[in-house]
Structure formats: structure tokens, C-alpha cells
Amino acid sequence: MLDLIQLGSEEERMVSLLDLLKASEDFTGKPTPICYAESTSTTGGKIDDSPPTPVLDSIVPVPDLVEQLRDGIERQLTAILVPIRSQFVAIVHPASTTLPFKRLHHLEKDNESQFEQECLAPVFKIMAYHLAHEQIREQTQRVPEHTAVFKRWLSPDFQKSNYHFFASSTNATKNITDFGIHSCLLPASWNGLHTPLYGDSFSVKAVIEVKTTQVLTEQILRDVTGWYYSSKEKQFVPGMAIQYVWPEEVLSNTTDDAGGAGTAIEQTRDKILRQIWSQLIEEDAEYAVLTTATSSYYFLRRRDGSGDLFISPPYRTADNVALYIWLSAALGVNGVDTDKINTPPVDKVWWNSLPTFEASGIRPA
């Protein structure tokens, strides 16, 4: 297997969880060939565009939204070593999963399948191993051997009680997301003999929306993830919010026409931002991921009653470390959570100097 899985030298015989997480990023199967893809999940169906509470009123680009957590997470993952020839590596490494398969994207569901198998699956498997390792280390006060960690990782009891996160659809009635990242609320003693209410069983910690590369092009969110400048100093101003005006009436309820005012790019951008915000509000979640087969964006809102939506710069979807960081924060594991994320004070005063804006969506600066 060493010839196939080239993660370290013969002498080292060990690989860190960080290198294992990065394996799919560097694997020769990337990038996936993409052909024509169209959205199918909502085509012809109605989308609820009624204003939620609170309503989205500002977009705040934060260049280090994800990066501020990277050093701490990468140090943890680098310190945990796994034998290269172990069964765990064989399970997680892309050489023995579906990653080497060539894909052609014809439908949005193809993008969702790729994201689930190449991003969510390795992230969750490695995250569970990380948690099992830390549990044993705290219980024994010493660094555990791989055999003990792997045994716990495989244990049904661990996967039922402590491996308490997973991705699936949600119980949303208005704005259905492609994936909800759930945290289990059931006690470890639950025997599965009865079916509890959805709200008593799970808590949605993050929402993930998958788009095709035809819908979410590089130009769509460029105006809200780029660098913003003050009129005098010509330098980036942290916390400088971009005003968002929720439409009083949406012109179209289908994916064929984004609705609203402006160019097609502007309409698509405004609709996607409304969709992400509405999903966050309906699920009472703070974290969101917007992704295609090539690019991903990370969002944060705080439960402070404001209409502020913080957004990261674009990342390569193959950067599973960024996804690992964001989902760790959303789930409150690996020593990171919302309190660890620094966001700048939001400045909306500068809106007063802008010309009158009678349309909806992003207000031009």
C-alpha cells in the first residue's frame, strides 16, 4: 500500500492527520473534469423569499474569517500520527475511496455527491478520530497508541454517543438546504426504541449549499469578497459593511430567473445571499458553507439580533483543512467555537454618504 499511498518515507512509517486531511487536495485525481451542469433541485419550484427576522441588511467581508483558526487546528492535527500501513489510512485516503474515479457533472446532484464523498466524508472521519484521540489522552493523561484510538473510533458506542455529528437533509419547511450539519441531542442511553421529535433529537450547527459552476461563477460574489477601500486612505477598512436591501417583492420564484433588479449576475448574487441568510435563520444556525466543485465560501452570523452576514474570501473546495476548521467551530469541537472567532466592529455609518438607492440587493458604493 505504501507505493500507492505516498504520504511519508519508508523510514517514517507514520503520517499526521493533517497530511491525511490534505491527501485529497494533492491527489492526482484532482481536478475533477466538469462538463455542462444544471440545477435540478429547485427548478420549477417556488422559493420562499419573504423577509425573515432578523432581515439581512449588511454583508461584511472578513479576510481572515477562517484563517485566524488555522494555526491552532493544524498544530493539533500535526501532532497526531497514524501508521501509514494502518486500516484507518486505507479507509480515509483518497486512493482507496471514490476520488480516483473520473466524474462528469451533468446535474447539481453530481456536485453534491462529489462534495459529500471527497470533502464531508474525510473531514468527518478524521474529526471523529481526532475526538477519540483527545478523549483517551484526557482519560489516561498520556498520548494514546493508534491501536487504542482506532478501536474506540470503530466502537458502535463511540459512534452513537460521542461521534455525534453528521450531515443530512434538514426539516426546513421554507428554505431547504442541501446539507445540514447536525449535532445529536439524544442521550447516550437512548436505545432507539422510539422516535423522538426532530427538534428534540438534533441541532443544526451549519448549513451547506451546493451550486453548479455555471450558477456560482467567479464573478458572482466578487463585489462582496473583494477588498473595500476608504475614500481617503485607499486601504482596506475592517468592518466596512456593504448594505443589502431586501426586496419588497421578488419578480420570479424559479431558478430560471433570479428575480430582483440589475444584471443577471447581480440578480443571482442577491438571490444567493438571501438564500444563505434565510437558511441560517430558519435553522437558527451561525455557520454556512456555499460551495461548487471548484470554489467555497464560508459565512458567519451571530445570534445578536443584527442583520450582519460575515463572509470569507473564496477558497478552493479541495482545501479540506478550511472545511475542517469551519465545521469544528460550528460543532464546538477541537478547542474552537464561535467565541474564538474575531470579527471587526461593523461600520454602517458610511452608508449615509452614499447616493439614494431605490432598488434591492447590494447597494453600490
XYZ file of C-alpha atoms in Angstrom:
365
model
C 0.000 0.000 0.000
C 2.954 2.325 0.549
C 3.588 2.541 -3.202
C 0.011 3.703 -3.695
C -0.250 5.952 -0.646
C 2.806 8.170 -0.745
C 2.355 10.110 2.492
C 5.772 9.592 4.038
C 9.076 7.823 3.633
C 9.602 4.154 4.386
C 11.678 5.196 7.393
C 8.978 7.426 8.861
C 6.149 4.922 8.571
C 3.784 7.490 10.138
C 1.543 10.191 8.756
C -0.100 13.080 10.586
C -3.830 13.677 10.498
C -3.064 16.992 8.787
C -1.273 15.290 5.887
C -4.048 12.732 5.675
C -6.638 15.516 5.516
C -4.644 17.210 2.743
C -4.241 13.987 0.761
C -7.328 14.516 -1.364
C -6.183 18.057 -2.138
C -2.911 16.868 -3.650
C -4.106 13.568 -5.098
C -3.518 13.124 -8.818
C -7.235 12.527 -9.374
C -7.817 16.289 -8.994
C -9.224 18.291 -10.547
C -12.461 16.628 -11.479
C -13.392 17.196 -15.135
C -16.592 19.219 -15.290
C -18.942 19.456 -18.227
C -22.332 21.099 -18.582
C -24.238 21.083 -15.287
C -27.674 22.406 -14.490
C -29.612 22.926 -11.281
C -32.387 20.424 -10.688
C -33.235 20.635 -7.003
C -35.429 23.735 -7.268
C -36.081 24.160 -10.974
C -39.728 24.970 -11.489
C -40.351 25.066 -7.736
C -41.115 28.023 -5.554
C -38.568 29.514 -3.196
C -39.710 31.383 -0.105
C -38.249 34.883 -0.411
C -40.289 36.522 2.324
C -38.136 38.589 4.718
C -37.011 36.545 7.753
C -36.465 38.015 11.218
C -33.954 39.495 11.552
C -33.633 40.538 7.928
C -30.281 40.614 6.170
C -29.091 44.211 5.887
C -25.298 44.073 5.596
C -22.502 41.920 4.174
C -19.153 42.202 5.961
C -16.065 40.751 4.196
C -13.518 39.397 6.699
C -10.283 38.242 5.007
C -9.132 36.133 7.989
C -12.535 34.754 8.991
C -11.276 31.174 8.612
C -7.513 31.708 8.676
C -7.448 33.045 12.245
C -8.255 29.496 13.418
C -5.925 27.601 11.082
C -2.716 27.586 13.143
C -4.391 26.104 16.213
C -6.189 23.362 14.300
C -3.159 22.482 12.169
C -0.962 22.147 15.277
C -3.408 19.643 16.749
C -3.657 17.641 13.539
C 0.119 17.649 13.008
C 0.728 16.212 16.491
C -1.496 13.153 15.958
C 0.316 10.445 13.996
C -1.129 7.342 12.375
C 0.781 4.367 10.889
C 0.886 4.652 7.110
C 0.021 0.989 6.673
C -2.920 1.121 9.119
C -6.501 0.260 8.289
C -7.558 3.797 9.198
C -5.333 5.291 6.492
C -6.682 2.780 3.982
C -10.245 3.836 4.860
C -9.659 7.581 4.684
C -7.034 8.038 1.989
C -8.439 9.004 -1.442
C -6.510 6.247 -3.189
C -8.919 3.713 -1.667
C -12.108 5.788 -1.933
C -14.104 7.116 -4.869
C -11.763 10.034 -5.542
C -9.763 8.326 -8.330
C -12.980 7.833 -10.314
C -13.348 10.254 -13.182
C -16.524 12.279 -12.930
C -18.644 14.251 -15.328
C -21.069 16.748 -13.840
C -24.389 16.835 -15.640
C -26.633 17.844 -12.735
C -26.340 19.756 -9.477
C -26.743 16.427 -7.657
C -23.405 15.351 -9.159
C -21.747 18.308 -7.394
C -23.463 17.367 -4.143
C -22.280 13.769 -4.452
C -18.696 14.858 -5.069
C -18.722 17.265 -2.116
C -20.159 14.620 0.198
C -17.654 11.942 -0.773
C -14.491 13.996 -1.253
C -14.963 16.682 1.412
C -17.519 15.815 4.086
C -16.628 12.116 4.394
C -12.859 12.508 5.045
C -13.420 15.565 7.250
C -15.903 13.738 9.478
C -13.842 10.533 9.663
C -10.692 12.403 10.647
C -12.620 14.629 13.059
C -14.014 11.553 14.816
C -10.502 10.063 15.105
C -9.281 13.402 16.468
C -12.015 13.357 19.133
C -11.349 9.722 20.072
C -7.639 10.520 20.436
C -8.328 13.508 22.706
C -10.795 11.543 24.841
C -8.259 8.815 25.556
C -5.478 11.342 26.146
C -7.586 13.187 28.721
C -8.604 9.956 30.437
C -5.109 8.456 30.608
C -3.051 11.671 30.787
C -0.711 10.367 28.107
C -0.514 10.183 24.338
C -2.540 7.131 23.245
C -1.361 4.467 20.841
C -3.045 4.265 17.454
C -4.458 0.808 18.239
C -6.440 2.169 21.189
C -7.702 5.180 19.261
C -8.724 3.134 16.242
C -10.546 0.633 18.451
C -12.561 3.437 20.016
C -13.136 5.050 16.605
C -14.682 1.760 15.378
C -16.749 1.241 18.518
C -20.553 1.424 17.963
C -20.926 3.054 21.381
C -18.496 5.815 20.410
C -20.161 6.390 17.076
C -23.598 6.539 18.720
C -22.787 8.773 21.666
C -19.590 10.712 21.077
C -19.283 10.711 17.305
C -22.327 12.945 17.486
C -22.270 14.866 14.226
C -23.373 14.032 10.743
C -24.670 15.578 7.532
C -28.126 15.076 6.109
C -31.152 16.968 4.907
C -32.999 19.224 7.336
C -36.578 19.575 8.495
C -36.911 23.016 6.916
C -40.301 23.972 5.529
C -39.358 27.125 3.595
C -35.651 27.171 2.722
C -34.283 23.660 2.330
C -30.506 23.425 2.368
C -28.519 20.730 0.565
C -26.762 19.584 3.753
C -27.371 20.341 7.393
C -24.509 19.636 9.788
C -26.251 18.175 12.819
C -25.210 17.690 16.410
C -27.037 14.897 18.222
C -29.045 15.881 21.323
C -30.042 12.327 22.260
C -28.574 10.920 25.492
C -26.016 8.133 25.275
C -28.565 5.831 26.924
C -31.035 6.218 24.052
C -31.953 2.728 22.833
C -33.676 3.677 19.581
C -36.989 2.065 20.544
C -38.933 5.244 19.934
C -38.600 8.124 17.519
C -38.256 11.470 19.303
C -39.283 14.756 17.743
C -36.861 16.240 15.219
C -36.177 19.314 17.349
C -35.503 17.164 20.411
C -33.088 14.898 18.552
C -30.750 17.159 16.614
C -29.436 20.687 16.472
C -28.378 22.085 13.098
C -24.988 23.711 13.573
C -24.205 24.648 9.965
C -25.892 24.722 6.570
C -24.195 23.845 3.294
C -25.489 24.985 -0.070
C -24.078 23.404 -3.247
C -24.229 25.244 -6.572
C -23.020 24.386 -10.032
C -20.093 26.273 -11.527
C -22.471 27.656 -14.129
C -24.582 29.332 -11.452
C -21.889 30.381 -8.989
C -19.190 31.773 -11.252
C -16.146 33.656 -10.009
C -17.861 36.962 -10.795
C -20.981 36.390 -8.694
C -19.576 37.215 -5.237
C -16.566 39.250 -6.296
C -18.219 42.506 -5.196
C -18.741 41.244 -1.637
C -15.494 39.350 -1.058
C -13.028 41.795 -2.602
C -11.072 44.485 -0.845
C -13.021 47.598 0.135
C -11.372 50.965 0.364
C -11.940 54.167 2.267
C -12.287 57.257 0.093
C -9.207 58.916 1.596
C -6.668 56.311 2.655
C -7.249 53.846 -0.201
C -6.713 50.886 2.070
C -8.835 48.052 3.404
C -11.158 49.144 6.192
C -12.034 46.244 8.533
C -15.726 46.059 9.355
C -16.836 48.295 6.490
C -20.255 46.809 5.809
C -21.901 46.570 2.409
C -25.576 47.450 2.591
C -28.109 44.869 1.485
C -31.695 45.878 0.756
C -34.186 43.012 0.939
C -36.698 43.231 -1.937
C -40.283 44.049 -1.128
C -41.393 41.816 -3.977
C -39.496 39.127 -5.892
C -40.117 39.090 -9.619
C -39.665 35.352 -10.106
C -39.816 32.239 -7.935
C -37.874 29.866 -10.158
C -34.193 29.276 -10.691
C -34.521 30.272 -14.334
C -34.725 33.913 -13.295
C -33.160 35.127 -10.066
C -35.625 37.982 -9.716
C -34.935 41.489 -8.484
C -33.241 44.389 -10.218
C -29.953 44.673 -12.057
C -27.954 42.456 -14.380
C -28.197 38.678 -14.400
C -25.016 38.459 -12.287
C -26.396 40.945 -9.761
C -29.722 39.128 -9.546
C -28.018 35.771 -8.994
C -25.703 37.253 -6.345
C -28.570 38.872 -4.458
C -30.694 35.728 -4.590
C -27.853 33.501 -3.314
C -27.220 35.853 -0.386
C -30.927 35.818 0.505
C -30.952 32.031 0.273
C -27.955 31.587 2.596
C -29.334 34.066 5.119
C -32.823 32.531 5.089
C -31.403 29.041 5.671
C -29.340 30.290 8.607
C -32.344 31.983 10.183
C -34.752 29.079 9.667
C -32.306 26.576 11.185
C -31.116 29.068 13.838
C -27.552 28.284 12.735
C -24.497 30.536 12.790
C -22.319 28.859 10.145
C -22.788 28.326 6.419
C -20.771 26.997 3.509
C -21.510 27.884 -0.107
C -19.642 25.618 -2.484
C -19.186 24.434 -6.051
C -16.889 21.749 -7.420
C -14.079 24.329 -7.509
C -14.700 27.166 -5.009
C -16.120 27.535 -1.494
C -17.159 30.487 0.678
C -17.610 30.487 4.451
C -20.257 32.562 6.234
C -20.923 33.507 9.848
C -23.806 35.276 11.534
C -24.090 35.984 15.231
C -27.225 35.449 17.282
C -27.293 39.068 18.394
C -30.398 40.178 16.527
C -28.377 42.019 13.882
C -28.655 41.566 10.123
C -24.890 41.232 9.638
C -23.520 38.395 7.498
C -19.740 37.905 7.616
C -18.135 36.313 4.557
C -14.700 34.862 3.824
C -12.686 35.161 0.623
C -13.134 32.253 -1.805
C -11.278 29.002 -1.064
C -10.552 26.051 -3.270
C -13.131 23.371 -2.487
C -10.253 20.872 -2.371
C -8.937 22.689 0.747
C -10.429 20.253 3.250
C -8.462 21.885 6.074
C -10.562 25.047 5.701
C -13.757 22.960 5.809
C -12.425 21.051 8.842
C -11.723 24.335 10.640
C -15.163 25.770 9.906
C -17.115 22.667 10.891
C -15.006 22.283 14.058
C -16.017 25.814 15.047
C -19.658 25.159 14.154
C -19.739 21.971 16.243
C -17.684 23.488 19.069
C -15.020 20.764 18.988
C -11.222 20.717 18.835
C -10.925 23.775 21.049
C -12.632 26.221 18.692
C -16.104 27.735 18.718
C -17.885 30.963 17.881
C -16.281 32.797 20.796
C -12.852 32.137 19.284
C -13.725 33.929 16.028
C -12.870 37.608 15.943
C -14.964 39.821 13.706
C -14.420 43.579 13.392
C -16.946 46.142 14.651
C -19.437 46.682 11.847
C -19.400 50.156 10.322
C -22.672 51.195 8.695
C -22.310 54.946 9.191
C -20.597 55.374 5.831
C -23.872 54.435 4.111
C -25.147 57.922 4.923
C -22.773 59.431 2.365
C -23.988 57.221 -0.489
C -26.475 58.321 -3.149
C -30.113 57.348 -2.739
C -30.692 53.681 -3.555
C -34.206 52.707 -4.607
C -33.508 49.176 -5.881
C -32.980 45.967 -3.884
C -29.910 43.829 -3.276
C -26.353 45.124 -2.829
C -26.176 48.902 -2.648
C -23.375 50.161 -4.911
C -20.585 52.013 -3.080
